[in-house]
PDB file of C-alpha atoms in Angstrom:
ATOM      1  CA  MET N   1      11.381-106.806  25.263  1.00 56.00           C
ATOM      2  CA  SER N   2       8.250-105.673  27.121  1.00 74.00           C
ATOM      3  CA  LEU N   3       5.048-104.969  25.208  1.00 75.00           C
ATOM      4  CA  PRO N   4       5.181-101.124  25.561  1.00 83.00           C
ATOM      5  CA  LEU N   5       8.782-101.043  24.318  1.00 86.00           C
ATOM      6  CA  ALA N   6       7.929-103.356  21.416  1.00 87.00           C
ATOM      7  CA  ILE N   7       4.995-101.152  20.429  1.00 88.00           C
ATOM      8  CA  GLN N   8       7.171 -98.035  20.685  1.00 89.00           C
ATOM      9  CA  ALA N   9       9.905 -99.606  18.544  1.00 89.00           C
ATOM     10  CA  ARG N  10       7.383-100.684  15.916  1.00 90.00           C
ATOM     11  CA  TYR N  11       5.847 -97.204  15.908  1.00 88.00           C
ATOM     12  CA  GLN N  12       9.277 -95.583  15.427  1.00 89.00           C
ATOM     13  CA  ARG N  13      10.018 -97.893  12.475  1.00 91.00           C
ATOM     14  CA  TRP N  14       6.660 -97.042  10.931  1.00 91.00           C
ATOM     15  CA  ILE N  15       7.309 -93.308  11.321  1.00 91.00           C
ATOM     16  CA  ALA N  16      10.803 -93.677   9.812  1.00 89.00           C
ATOM     17  CA  GLU N  17       9.330 -95.440   6.783  1.00 90.00           C
ATOM     18  CA  ARG N  18       6.610 -92.825   6.267  1.00 90.00           C
ATOM     19  CA  HIS N  19       8.989 -89.903   6.800  1.00 90.00           C
ATOM     20  CA  PRO N  20      12.343 -90.762   5.177  1.00 90.00           C
ATOM     21  CA  PRO N  21      15.179 -88.185   5.176  1.00 91.00           C
ATOM     22  CA  GLU N  22      14.719 -85.538   2.475  1.00 90.00           C
ATOM     23  CA  SER N  23      16.840 -82.653   1.289  1.00 87.00           C
ATOM     24  CA  GLY N  24      15.819 -79.221   0.121  1.00 87.00           C
ATOM     25  CA  ARG N  25      12.440 -77.711   0.842  1.00 91.00           C
ATOM     26  CA  LEU N  26       9.784 -79.926   2.437  1.00 93.00           C
ATOM     27  CA  ARG N  27       6.043 -79.435   2.043  1.00 94.00           C
ATOM     28  CA  VAL N  28       3.500 -80.651   4.563  1.00 95.00           C
ATOM     29  CA  ARG N  29       1.095 -82.912   2.648  1.00 93.00           C
ATOM     30  CA  HIS N  30      -2.226 -84.273   3.830  1.00 91.00           C
ATOM     31  CA  GLN N  31      -0.932 -87.883   3.692  1.00 90.00           C
ATOM     32  CA  ARG N  32       1.529 -87.075   6.475  1.00 91.00           C
ATOM     33  CA  LEU N  33      -0.706 -85.083   8.791  1.00 95.00           C
ATOM     34  CA  TYR N  34      -2.125 -86.601  11.983  1.00 96.00           C
ATOM     35  CA  ILE N  35      -4.904 -85.134  14.107  1.00 96.00           C
ATOM     36  CA  VAL N  36      -6.547 -86.275  17.355  1.00 96.00           C
ATOM     37  CA  PRO N  37      -8.775 -84.547  19.941  1.00 96.00           C
ATOM     38  CA  SER N  38      -7.049 -82.886  22.848  1.00 96.00           C
ATOM     39  CA  LEU N  39      -8.206 -83.134  26.449  1.00 96.00           C
ATOM     40  CA  TYR N  40     -10.428 -80.083  25.918  1.00 95.00           C
ATOM     41  CA  GLY N  41     -11.729 -81.685  22.732  1.00 96.00           C
ATOM     42  CA  PHE N  42     -12.743 -84.833  24.591  1.00 96.00           C
ATOM     43  CA  GLY N  43     -14.520 -82.654  27.163  1.00 96.00           C
ATOM     44  CA  PHE N  44     -16.365 -80.794  24.414  1.00 96.00           C
ATOM     45  CA  ALA N  45     -17.343 -84.105  22.785  1.00 95.00           C
ATOM     46  CA  LEU N  46     -18.648 -85.403  26.122  1.00 96.00           C
ATOM     47  CA  ILE N  47     -20.868 -82.324  26.484  1.00 95.00           C
ATOM     48  CA  ALA N  48     -22.262 -82.697  22.944  1.00 95.00           C
ATOM     49  CA  LEU N  49     -22.847 -86.432  23.450  1.00 95.00           C
ATOM     50  CA  THR N  50     -24.622 -85.850  26.774  1.00 95.00           C
ATOM     51  CA  MET N  51     -26.865 -83.235  25.165  1.00 94.00           C
ATOM     52  CA  LEU N  52     -27.646 -85.564  22.260  1.00 94.00           C
ATOM     53  CA  VAL N  53     -28.534 -88.470  24.592  1.00 95.00           C
ATOM     54  CA  GLY N  54     -30.792 -86.193  26.625  1.00 94.00           C
ATOM     55  CA  ALA N  55     -32.529 -84.935  23.494  1.00 94.00           C
ATOM     56  CA  LEU N  56     -33.099 -88.503  22.303  1.00 93.00           C
ATOM     57  CA  ASN N  57     -34.444 -89.559  25.703  1.00 92.00           C
ATOM     58  CA  TYR N  58     -36.887 -86.670  26.160  1.00 90.00           C
ATOM     59  CA  GLN N  59     -37.538 -85.970  22.450  1.00 89.00           C
ATOM     60  CA  VAL N  60     -36.689 -82.260  22.832  1.00 90.00           C
ATOM     61  CA  SER N  61     -36.264 -80.529  19.467  1.00 91.00           C
ATOM     62  CA  LEU N  62     -34.253 -77.681  20.961  1.00 92.00           C
ATOM     63  CA  GLY N  63     -31.871 -80.243  22.486  1.00 91.00           C
ATOM     64  CA  PHE N  64     -31.286 -81.780  19.052  1.00 94.00           C
ATOM     65  CA  PHE N  65     -30.608 -78.320  17.657  1.00 95.00           C
ATOM     66  CA  PHE N  66     -27.935 -77.482  20.224  1.00 94.00           C
ATOM     67  CA  ALA N  67     -26.371 -80.970  20.098  1.00 94.00           C
ATOM     68  CA  PHE N  68     -25.916 -80.871  16.325  1.00 95.00           C
ATOM     69  CA  LEU N  69     -24.795 -77.243  16.541  1.00 96.00           C
ATOM     70  CA  LEU N  70     -21.963 -78.273  18.867  1.00 95.00           C
ATOM     71  CA  ILE N  71     -21.050 -81.169  16.569  1.00 95.00           C
ATOM     72  CA  GLY N  72     -20.944 -78.793  13.591  1.00 96.00           C
ATOM     73  CA  ILE N  73     -18.750 -76.344  15.493  1.00 95.00           C
ATOM     74  CA  ALA N  74     -16.353 -79.174  16.426  1.00 96.00           C
ATOM     75  CA  HIS N  75     -16.189 -80.275  12.785  1.00 96.00           C
ATOM     76  CA  ALA N  76     -15.388 -76.731  11.640  1.00 96.00           C
ATOM     77  CA  ILE N  77     -12.659 -76.437  14.281  1.00 96.00           C
ATOM     78  CA  LEU N  78     -11.196 -79.793  13.168  1.00 96.00           C
ATOM     79  CA  LEU N  79     -10.960 -78.637   9.541  1.00 96.00           C
ATOM     80  CA  ARG N  80      -9.422 -75.292  10.555  1.00 96.00           C
ATOM     81  CA  THR N  81      -6.808 -76.980  12.759  1.00 96.00           C
ATOM     82  CA  TYR N  82      -5.941 -79.356   9.931  1.00 96.00           C
ATOM     83  CA  ALA N  83      -5.675 -76.502   7.395  1.00 96.00           C
ATOM     84  CA  ASN N  84      -3.392 -74.549   9.727  1.00 96.00           C
ATOM     85  CA  LEU N  85      -0.529 -76.973   8.946  1.00 96.00           C
ATOM     86  CA  LEU N  86      -1.469 -78.216   5.492  1.00 95.00           C
ATOM     87  CA  GLY N  87       0.773 -76.806   2.764  1.00 94.00           C
ATOM     88  CA  VAL N  88       3.453 -75.257   4.990  1.00 96.00           C
ATOM     89  CA  HIS N  89       6.917 -75.314   3.388  1.00 96.00           C
ATOM     90  CA  ILE N  90       9.998 -75.830   5.605  1.00 96.00           C
ATOM     91  CA  SER N  91      13.673 -75.535   4.677  1.00 94.00           C
ATOM     92  CA  CYS N  92      16.792 -75.969   6.808  1.00 93.00           C
ATOM     93  CA  GLY N  93      19.902 -73.777   6.626  1.00 89.00           C
ATOM     94  CA  SER N  94      23.507 -74.310   7.692  1.00 88.00           C
ATOM     95  CA  ALA N  95      24.151 -74.445  11.422  1.00 91.00           C
ATOM     96  CA  VAL N  96      27.193 -72.797  13.005  1.00 91.00           C
ATOM     97  CA  SER N  97      29.583 -75.388  14.449  1.00 93.00           C
ATOM     98  CA  VAL N  98      29.805 -75.564  18.243  1.00 95.00           C
ATOM     99  CA  PHE N  99      31.795 -77.474  20.844  1.00 96.00           C
ATOM    100  CA  ALA N 100      30.443 -80.696  22.311  1.00 95.00           C
ATOM    101  CA  GLY N 101      28.113 -80.044  25.228  1.00 93.00           C
ATOM    102  CA  GLU N 102      26.782 -76.794  23.765  1.00 94.00           C
ATOM    103  CA  ASN N 103      23.469 -76.345  21.982  1.00 94.00           C
ATOM    104  CA  ILE N 104      23.675 -76.171  18.207  1.00 94.00           C
ATOM    105  CA  TYR N 105      21.056 -74.022  16.487  1.00 94.00           C
ATOM    106  CA  PHE N 106      19.517 -75.128  13.190  1.00 93.00           C
ATOM    107  CA  PRO N 107      17.963 -72.231  11.240  1.00 94.00           C
ATOM    108  CA  LEU N 108      14.578 -73.317   9.892  1.00 95.00           C
ATOM    109  CA  THR N 109      12.537 -71.222   7.459  1.00 96.00           C
ATOM    110  CA  LEU N 110       8.764 -71.714   7.377  1.00 97.00           C
ATOM    111  CA  HIS N 111       6.988 -70.434   4.263  1.00 96.00           C
ATOM    112  CA  ASN N 112       3.278 -69.669   3.939  1.00 95.00           C
ATOM    113  CA  ASP N 113       2.138 -69.482   0.310  1.00 93.00           C
ATOM    114  CA  LYS N 114      -1.512 -68.856   1.245  1.00 93.00           C
ATOM    115  CA  LYS N 115      -3.214 -65.556   2.005  1.00 93.00           C
ATOM    116  CA  GLN N 116      -4.586 -66.914   5.261  1.00 93.00           C
ATOM    117  CA  SER N 117      -2.319 -66.520   8.273  1.00 95.00           C
ATOM    118  CA  ARG N 118      -1.158 -69.506  10.303  1.00 96.00           C
ATOM    119  CA  PHE N 119      -1.043 -69.316  14.088  1.00 95.00           C
ATOM    120  CA  GLY N 120       0.559 -71.284  16.910  1.00 95.00           C
ATOM    121  CA  LEU N 121       2.995 -73.426  14.916  1.00 96.00           C
ATOM    122  CA  THR N 122       5.401 -75.267  17.238  1.00 96.00           C
ATOM    123  CA  LEU N 123       8.673 -76.974  16.256  1.00 96.00           C
ATOM    124  CA  SER N 124      10.375 -79.451  18.579  1.00 95.00           C
ATOM    125  CA  SER N 125      12.508 -82.590  18.667  1.00 93.00           C
ATOM    126  CA  GLU N 126      13.608 -85.195  21.191  1.00 88.00           C
ATOM    127  CA  LEU N 127      17.053 -83.550  21.454  1.00 89.00           C
ATOM    128  CA  SER N 128      15.745 -79.982  21.822  1.00 91.00           C
ATOM    129  CA  PRO N 129      15.827 -78.491  25.317  1.00 88.00           C
ATOM    130  CA  ASN N 130      12.752 -76.426  24.465  1.00 90.00           C
ATOM    131  CA  ALA N 131      10.350 -75.977  21.554  1.00 93.00           C
ATOM    132  CA  VAL N 132       9.978 -72.838  19.436  1.00 95.00           C
ATOM    133  CA  MET N 133       6.632 -71.319  18.475  1.00 95.00           C
ATOM    134  CA  CYS N 134       5.819 -68.918  15.666  1.00 95.00           C
ATOM    135  CA  ASP N 135       3.027 -67.365  13.622  1.00 96.00           C
ATOM    136  CA  ILE N 136       3.214 -66.870   9.854  1.00 96.00           C
ATOM    137  CA  ALA N 137       1.364 -64.078   8.109  1.00 96.00           C
ATOM    138  CA  GLY N 138      -0.234 -64.683   4.727  1.00 94.00           C
ATOM    139  CA  LEU N 139       2.216 -64.927   1.803  1.00 94.00           C
ATOM    140  CA  ASP N 140       5.140 -64.514   4.206  1.00 95.00           C
ATOM    141  CA  HIS N 141       7.824 -66.540   5.941  1.00 95.00           C
ATOM    142  CA  VAL N 142       9.574 -66.691   9.316  1.00 96.00           C
ATOM    143  CA  ILE N 143      12.988 -67.966  10.396  1.00 95.00           C
ATOM    144  CA  VAL N 144      13.330 -69.773  13.724  1.00 96.00           C
ATOM    145  CA  GLN N 145      16.405 -71.151  15.500  1.00 94.00           C
ATOM    146  CA  LEU N 146      15.812 -74.632  16.893  1.00 93.00           C
ATOM    147  CA  PRO N 147      18.325 -75.585  19.631  1.00 94.00           C
ATOM    148  CA  VAL N 148      19.600 -79.164  19.664  1.00 94.00           C
ATOM    149  CA  ILE N 149      21.690 -80.684  22.454  1.00 93.00           C
ATOM    150  CA  THR N 150      25.142 -81.995  21.451  1.00 94.00           C
ATOM    151  CA  ARG N 151      26.701 -84.793  23.481  1.00 90.00           C
ATOM    152  CA  GLN N 152      29.775 -85.792  21.455  1.00 92.00           C
ATOM    153  CA  ARG N 153      32.035 -84.536  18.698  1.00 95.00           C
ATOM    154  CA  GLY N 154      31.676 -85.422  15.039  1.00 94.00           C
ATOM    155  CA  ARG N 155      28.945 -85.106  12.462  1.00 93.00           C
ATOM    156  CA  LEU N 156      25.551 -84.469  14.028  1.00 93.00           C
ATOM    157  CA  LYS N 157      22.550 -85.405  11.939  1.00 91.00           C
ATOM    158  CA  ILE N 158      19.589 -83.123  12.506  1.00 91.00           C
ATOM    159  CA  PRO N 159      17.062 -85.136  14.530  1.00 92.00           C
ATOM    160  CA  ARG N 160      13.529 -85.824  13.399  1.00 94.00           C
ATOM    161  CA  LEU N 161      11.423 -82.720  13.994  1.00 95.00           C
ATOM    162  CA  THR N 162       7.805 -82.468  15.045  1.00 96.00           C
ATOM    163  CA  LEU N 163       5.688 -79.620  13.671  1.00 96.00           C
ATOM    164  CA  LYS N 164       2.387 -79.305  15.528  1.00 96.00           C
ATOM    165  CA  SER N 165      -0.448 -76.909  16.191  1.00 96.00           C
ATOM    166  CA  THR N 166      -3.591 -76.750  18.347  1.00 95.00           C
ATOM    167  CA  ALA N 167      -4.920 -73.495  16.873  1.00 92.00           C
ATOM    168  CA  PRO N 168      -7.439 -71.975  16.709  1.00 90.00           C
ATOM    169  CA  ILE N 169      -9.094 -73.089  19.986  1.00 92.00           C
ATOM    170  CA  GLY N 170      -7.186 -76.121  21.213  1.00 94.00           C
ATOM    171  CA  PHE N 171      -9.847 -78.803  20.789  1.00 96.00           C
ATOM    172  CA  PHE N 172      -7.619 -80.782  18.393  1.00 97.00           C
ATOM    173  CA  ARG N 173      -3.913 -81.509  18.151  1.00 97.00           C
ATOM    174  CA  CYS N 174      -2.522 -81.734  14.609  1.00 97.00           C
ATOM    175  CA  TRP N 175       1.082 -82.663  13.861  1.00 97.00           C
ATOM    176  CA  THR N 176       3.534 -84.029  11.312  1.00 96.00           C
ATOM    177  CA  TYR N 177       7.145 -85.246  11.311  1.00 95.00           C
ATOM    178  CA  LEU N 178      10.022 -83.698   9.361  1.00 94.00           C
ATOM    179  CA  GLN N 179      13.292 -85.494   8.622  1.00 94.00           C
ATOM    180  CA  PHE N 180      15.993 -83.481   6.852  1.00 93.00           C
ATOM    181  CA  ASP N 181      19.004 -85.093   5.207  1.00 90.00           C
ATOM    182  CA  TYR N 182      21.407 -82.615   6.789  1.00 89.00           C
ATOM    183  CA  GLN N 183      24.408 -82.778   9.117  1.00 90.00           C
ATOM    184  CA  ALA N 184      26.315 -80.263  11.194  1.00 93.00           C
ATOM    185  CA  LEU N 185      29.845 -80.350  12.635  1.00 94.00           C
ATOM    186  CA  VAL N 186      30.489 -80.555  16.385  1.00 96.00           C
ATOM    187  CA  TYR N 187      33.999 -79.802  17.675  1.00 96.00           C
ATOM    188  CA  PRO N 188      35.517 -81.633  20.671  1.00 96.00           C
ATOM    189  CA  GLN N 189      34.916 -80.087  24.043  1.00 95.00           C
ATOM    190  CA  PRO N 190      38.085 -78.157  25.024  1.00 95.00           C
ATOM    191  CA  GLU N 191      39.813 -79.156  28.243  1.00 93.00           C
ATOM    192  CA  SER N 192      38.912 -76.738  31.021  1.00 90.00           C
ATOM    193  CA  ASP N 193      42.400 -76.403  32.553  1.00 87.00           C
ATOM    194  CA  PRO N 194      45.026 -77.685  30.109  1.00 89.00           C
ATOM    195  CA  PRO N 195      48.759 -77.738  30.901  1.00 88.00           C
ATOM    196  CA  PRO N 196      51.113 -75.249  29.175  1.00 86.00           C
ATOM    197  CA  PHE N 197      51.946 -75.605  25.497  1.00 81.00           C
ATOM    198  CA  PRO N 198      54.341 -78.429  24.590  1.00 78.00           C
ATOM    199  CA  GLU N 199      57.582 -77.046  23.199  1.00 62.00           C
ATOM    200  CA  GLN N 200      58.413 -80.235  21.355  1.00 51.00           C
ATOM    201  CA  GLY N 201      56.587 -81.978  18.552  1.00 46.00           C
ATOM    202  CA  LEU N 202      56.806 -83.084  14.964  1.00 41.00           C
ATOM    203  CA  LEU N 203      58.373 -80.887  12.323  1.00 41.00           C
ATOM    204  CA  SER N 204      57.182 -80.846   8.746  1.00 39.00           C
ATOM    205  CA  ASP N 205      59.798 -83.498   7.830  1.00 39.00           C
ATOM    206  CA  GLY N 206      58.586 -85.822  10.572  1.00 39.00           C
ATOM    207  CA  LYS N 207      61.588 -85.281  12.865  1.00 39.00           C
ATOM    208  CA  LYS N 208      61.353 -84.183  16.457  1.00 42.00           C
ATOM    209  CA  MET N 209      62.289 -80.627  17.321  1.00 41.00           C
ATOM    210  CA  THR N 210      64.379 -79.956  20.424  1.00 41.00           C
ATOM    211  CA  HIS N 211      64.711 -76.930  22.608  1.00 39.00           C
ATOM    212  CA  SER N 212      66.837 -74.296  20.973  1.00 38.00           C
ATOM    213  CA  GLY N 213      68.825 -71.526  22.547  1.00 38.00           C
ATOM    214  CA  ASN N 214      65.892 -69.201  22.069  1.00 41.00           C
ATOM    215  CA  ASP N 215      63.893 -71.131  24.661  1.00 52.00           C
ATOM    216  CA  ASP N 216      64.552 -69.957  28.214  1.00 56.00           C
ATOM    217  CA  PHE N 217      64.210 -72.134  31.280  1.00 62.00           C
ATOM    218  CA  VAL N 218      61.667 -70.455  33.545  1.00 59.00           C
ATOM    219  CA  GLY N 219      61.199 -72.976  36.368  1.00 70.00           C
ATOM    220  CA  LEU N 220      59.613 -76.189  37.503  1.00 76.00           C
ATOM    221  CA  ARG N 221      56.051 -77.242  38.091  1.00 75.00           C
ATOM    222  CA  GLU N 222      54.265 -80.372  39.284  1.00 77.00           C
ATOM    223  CA  PHE N 223      53.570 -83.159  36.835  1.00 73.00           C
ATOM    224  CA  GLN N 224      50.163 -83.127  35.154  1.00 70.00           C
ATOM    225  CA  ARG N 225      48.524 -86.016  33.416  1.00 64.00           C
ATOM    226  CA  GLY N 226      49.464 -85.946  29.749  1.00 59.00           C
ATOM    227  CA  ASP N 227      52.892 -84.299  30.110  1.00 66.00           C
ATOM    228  CA  ALA N 228      55.680 -85.701  27.947  1.00 65.00           C
ATOM    229  CA  LEU N 229      58.212 -87.925  29.735  1.00 70.00           C
ATOM    230  CA  HIS N 230      61.214 -86.081  28.247  1.00 70.00           C
ATOM    231  CA  ASP N 231      60.192 -82.909  30.118  1.00 74.00           C
ATOM    232  CA  ILE N 232      60.552 -84.529  33.550  1.00 79.00           C
ATOM    233  CA  ALA N 233      63.341 -83.084  35.727  1.00 79.00           C
ATOM    234  CA  TRP N 234      64.562 -86.365  37.194  1.00 77.00           C
ATOM    235  CA  LYS N 235      67.253 -84.978  39.518  1.00 76.00           C
ATOM    236  CA  GLN N 236      65.004 -82.354  41.096  1.00 76.00           C
ATOM    237  CA  SER N 237      62.174 -84.886  41.328  1.00 75.00           C
ATOM    238  CA  ALA N 238      64.427 -87.306  43.250  1.00 74.00           C
ATOM    239  CA  ARG N 239      65.232 -84.616  45.815  1.00 75.00           C
ATOM    240  CA  THR N 240      61.654 -83.516  46.453  1.00 76.00           C
ATOM    241  CA  GLU N 241      59.984 -86.926  46.029  1.00 70.00           C
ATOM    242  CA  GLN N 242      57.576 -85.243  43.594  1.00 76.00           C
ATOM    243  CA  ILE N 243      57.521 -85.495  39.816  1.00 80.00           C
ATOM    244  CA  LEU N 244      58.534 -82.089  38.460  1.00 77.00           C
ATOM    245  CA  ILE N 245      58.327 -80.788  34.878  1.00 79.00           C
ATOM    246  CA  ARG N 246      60.773 -78.333  33.295  1.00 74.00           C
ATOM    247  CA  GLN N 247      59.105 -75.218  31.908  1.00 68.00           C
ATOM    248  CA  HIS N 248      60.556 -73.283  28.984  1.00 60.00           C
ATOM    249  CA  GLN N 249      59.487 -69.979  27.561  1.00 54.00           C
ATOM    250  CA  SER N 250      59.517 -69.587  23.793  1.00 50.00           C
ATOM    251  CA  PRO N 251      59.788 -66.272  21.996  1.00 49.00           C
ATOM    252  CA  ILE N 252      56.528 -64.637  20.989  1.00 47.00           C
ATOM    253  CA  GLY N 253      55.379 -65.828  17.602  1.00 49.00           C
ATOM    254  CA  ALA N 254      57.475 -69.023  17.612  1.00 60.00           C
ATOM    255  CA  THR N 255      55.907 -71.831  15.618  1.00 75.00           C
ATOM    256  CA  LEU N 256      54.136 -74.390  17.771  1.00 88.00           C
ATOM    257  CA  TRP N 257      53.506 -78.007  16.786  1.00 90.00           C
ATOM    258  CA  LEU N 258      50.654 -79.803  18.519  1.00 93.00           C
ATOM    259  CA  ASN N 259      51.229 -83.529  18.218  1.00 92.00           C
ATOM    260  CA  PHE N 260      48.576 -86.112  19.081  1.00 93.00           C
ATOM    261  CA  ASP N 261      51.140 -88.857  19.705  1.00 90.00           C
ATOM    262  CA  GLU N 262      53.185 -86.717  22.109  1.00 88.00           C
ATOM    263  CA  ILE N 263      50.342 -86.610  24.645  1.00 89.00           C
ATOM    264  CA  SER N 264      50.701 -89.582  26.964  1.00 83.00           C
ATOM    265  CA  HIS N 265      48.540 -91.281  29.608  1.00 85.00           C
ATOM    266  CA  LEU N 266      45.280 -90.048  28.041  1.00 89.00           C
ATOM    267  CA  GLY N 267      42.562 -91.643  25.956  1.00 93.00           C
ATOM    268  CA  THR N 268      41.664 -90.557  22.456  1.00 94.00           C
ATOM    269  CA  GLU N 269      38.847 -88.219  23.439  1.00 95.00           C
ATOM    270  CA  ALA N 270      40.892 -86.648  26.242  1.00 94.00           C
ATOM    271  CA  LYS N 271      43.784 -86.041  23.815  1.00 94.00           C
ATOM    272  CA  LEU N 272      41.469 -84.379  21.318  1.00 95.00           C
ATOM    273  CA  SER N 273      40.000 -82.263  24.099  1.00 95.00           C
ATOM    274  CA  ARG N 274      43.474 -81.081  25.138  1.00 94.00           C
ATOM    275  CA  LEU N 275      44.503 -80.351  21.547  1.00 95.00           C
ATOM    276  CA  CYS N 276      41.323 -78.348  21.112  1.00 95.00           C
ATOM    277  CA  ALA N 277      42.143 -76.239  24.173  1.00 95.00           C
ATOM    278  CA  TRP N 278      45.720 -75.652  22.973  1.00 94.00           C
ATOM    279  CA  ILE N 279      44.502 -74.627  19.510  1.00 95.00           C
ATOM    280  CA  LEU N 280      42.137 -72.055  21.002  1.00 94.00           C
ATOM    281  CA  GLN N 281      44.888 -70.669  23.239  1.00 92.00           C
ATOM    282  CA  ALA N 282      47.389 -70.447  20.384  1.00 92.00           C
ATOM    283  CA  GLU N 283      44.845 -68.716  18.168  1.00 91.00           C
ATOM    284  CA  ALA N 284      44.010 -66.227  20.925  1.00 90.00           C
ATOM    285  CA  ALA N 285      47.737 -65.486  21.356  1.00 87.00           C
ATOM    286  CA  ASN N 286      48.149 -65.117  17.558  1.00 88.00           C
ATOM    287  CA  ARG N 287      50.901 -67.727  17.647  1.00 89.00           C
ATOM    288  CA  PRO N 288      51.395 -69.890  14.535  1.00 91.00           C
ATOM    289  CA  TYR N 289      50.610 -73.533  15.250  1.00 93.00           C
ATOM    290  CA  GLY N 290      50.513 -76.799  13.362  1.00 94.00           C
ATOM    291  CA  LEU N 291      48.533 -79.929  14.089  1.00 94.00           C
ATOM    292  CA  ALA N 292      49.843 -83.500  13.749  1.00 93.00           C
ATOM    293  CA  LEU N 293      47.277 -86.287  13.954  1.00 94.00           C
ATOM    294  CA  PRO N 294      47.808 -89.991  13.187  1.00 92.00           C
ATOM    295  CA  THR N 295      45.719 -89.596  10.026  1.00 89.00           C
ATOM    296  CA  GLN N 296      46.833 -86.172   8.769  1.00 92.00           C
ATOM    297  CA  LYS N 297      49.162 -83.230   9.346  1.00 93.00           C
ATOM    298  CA  ILE N 298      48.231 -79.552   9.008  1.00 94.00           C
ATOM    299  CA  ALA N 299      51.047 -77.068   8.368  1.00 93.00           C
ATOM    300  CA  PRO N 300      51.570 -74.200  10.841  1.00 92.00           C
ATOM    301  CA  ASN N 301      49.479 -71.117  10.289  1.00 91.00           C
ATOM    302  CA  VAL N 302      47.148 -68.772  12.118  1.00 90.00           C
ATOM    303  CA  GLY N 303      43.774 -67.240  11.367  1.00 90.00           C
ATOM    304  CA  GLY N 304      40.106 -68.106  11.213  1.00 89.00           C
ATOM    305  CA  ASP N 305      40.343 -70.499   8.266  1.00 92.00           C
ATOM    306  CA  HIS N 306      43.262 -72.340   9.833  1.00 94.00           C
ATOM    307  CA  LEU N 307      41.417 -72.542  13.151  1.00 94.00           C
ATOM    308  CA  HIS N 308      38.340 -74.067  11.520  1.00 95.00           C
ATOM    309  CA  ARG N 309      40.477 -76.510   9.549  1.00 95.00           C
ATOM    310  CA  CYS N 310      42.221 -77.767  12.691  1.00 96.00           C
ATOM    311  CA  LEU N 311      39.030 -78.002  14.726  1.00 96.00           C
ATOM    312  CA  ARG N 312      37.357 -79.822  11.864  1.00 96.00           C
ATOM    313  CA  ALA N 313      40.216 -82.319  11.759  1.00 96.00           C
ATOM    314  CA  LEU N 314      39.750 -82.965  15.480  1.00 96.00           C
ATOM    315  CA  ALA N 315      35.980 -83.362  15.079  1.00 96.00           C
ATOM    316  CA  GLU N 316      36.309 -85.845  12.212  1.00 94.00           C
ATOM    317  CA  HIS N 317      39.161 -87.839  13.756  1.00 93.00           C
ATOM    318  CA  PRO N 318      38.195 -91.541  13.768  1.00 89.00           C
TER     319      PRO N 318
END
């Protein structure tokens, strides 16, 4: 490992030890605040230092006065920048579940229990596409929505947040780290162009259902990756030298079983993505559907609660 990477890794471990995950309402304490001069601050310090050196060299009393005046102003700005973050309370609310690839928004509430207003507070994280900025009036609070990028399904732990401020002038940069012990749920990304619904699957007793007389043959279509082998029209495929799939039309409202094991030639994530797309289509059509996964089985139903239960099962599938 190169020296910069080793230093960065050691710094990240040190930050993780100083800012362990916490639940509930966090308070910014002085032990966890960091402050350094900004680029403008270094320029201001250079001007004050140059004036002080000149006053020492030429023994000019007025030069000493202005040099120490600038140093006093910088000290006052440093204390005000530090106090702008000290004592802020932050709490995290429940985030609405999204599909993988979308931004998930964590609602964060910032409380100000002092009469003095706080300006230019910025919240960001490594997984946020952009930071959010807010001001808090005295004895008030604000709610901000911090976007976080999602890359895969499952439980997403809220990343470490950075709360910083350069107010009131920008000569100093003060910041702290926030680590909440909170997770949100990310659903699988639905397949963009899934094949039609499967009309075969597992029944509640574990047996396979077959096409009944209520299902009408509507035609043939080309084979798509993931189609079941028992739907292949072998005779017609032999004539055309193309693999064709029989299509059947079920009556409106017929119960649909979506079976993980019935999807062939796809990996686990691709199967979950297809099941997710089918669930959304069935819910939009108000058609009762059940979900059969290797680890659990959800009875057919329809509605918002059933939809969330099925999508949650897909998200938490091992």
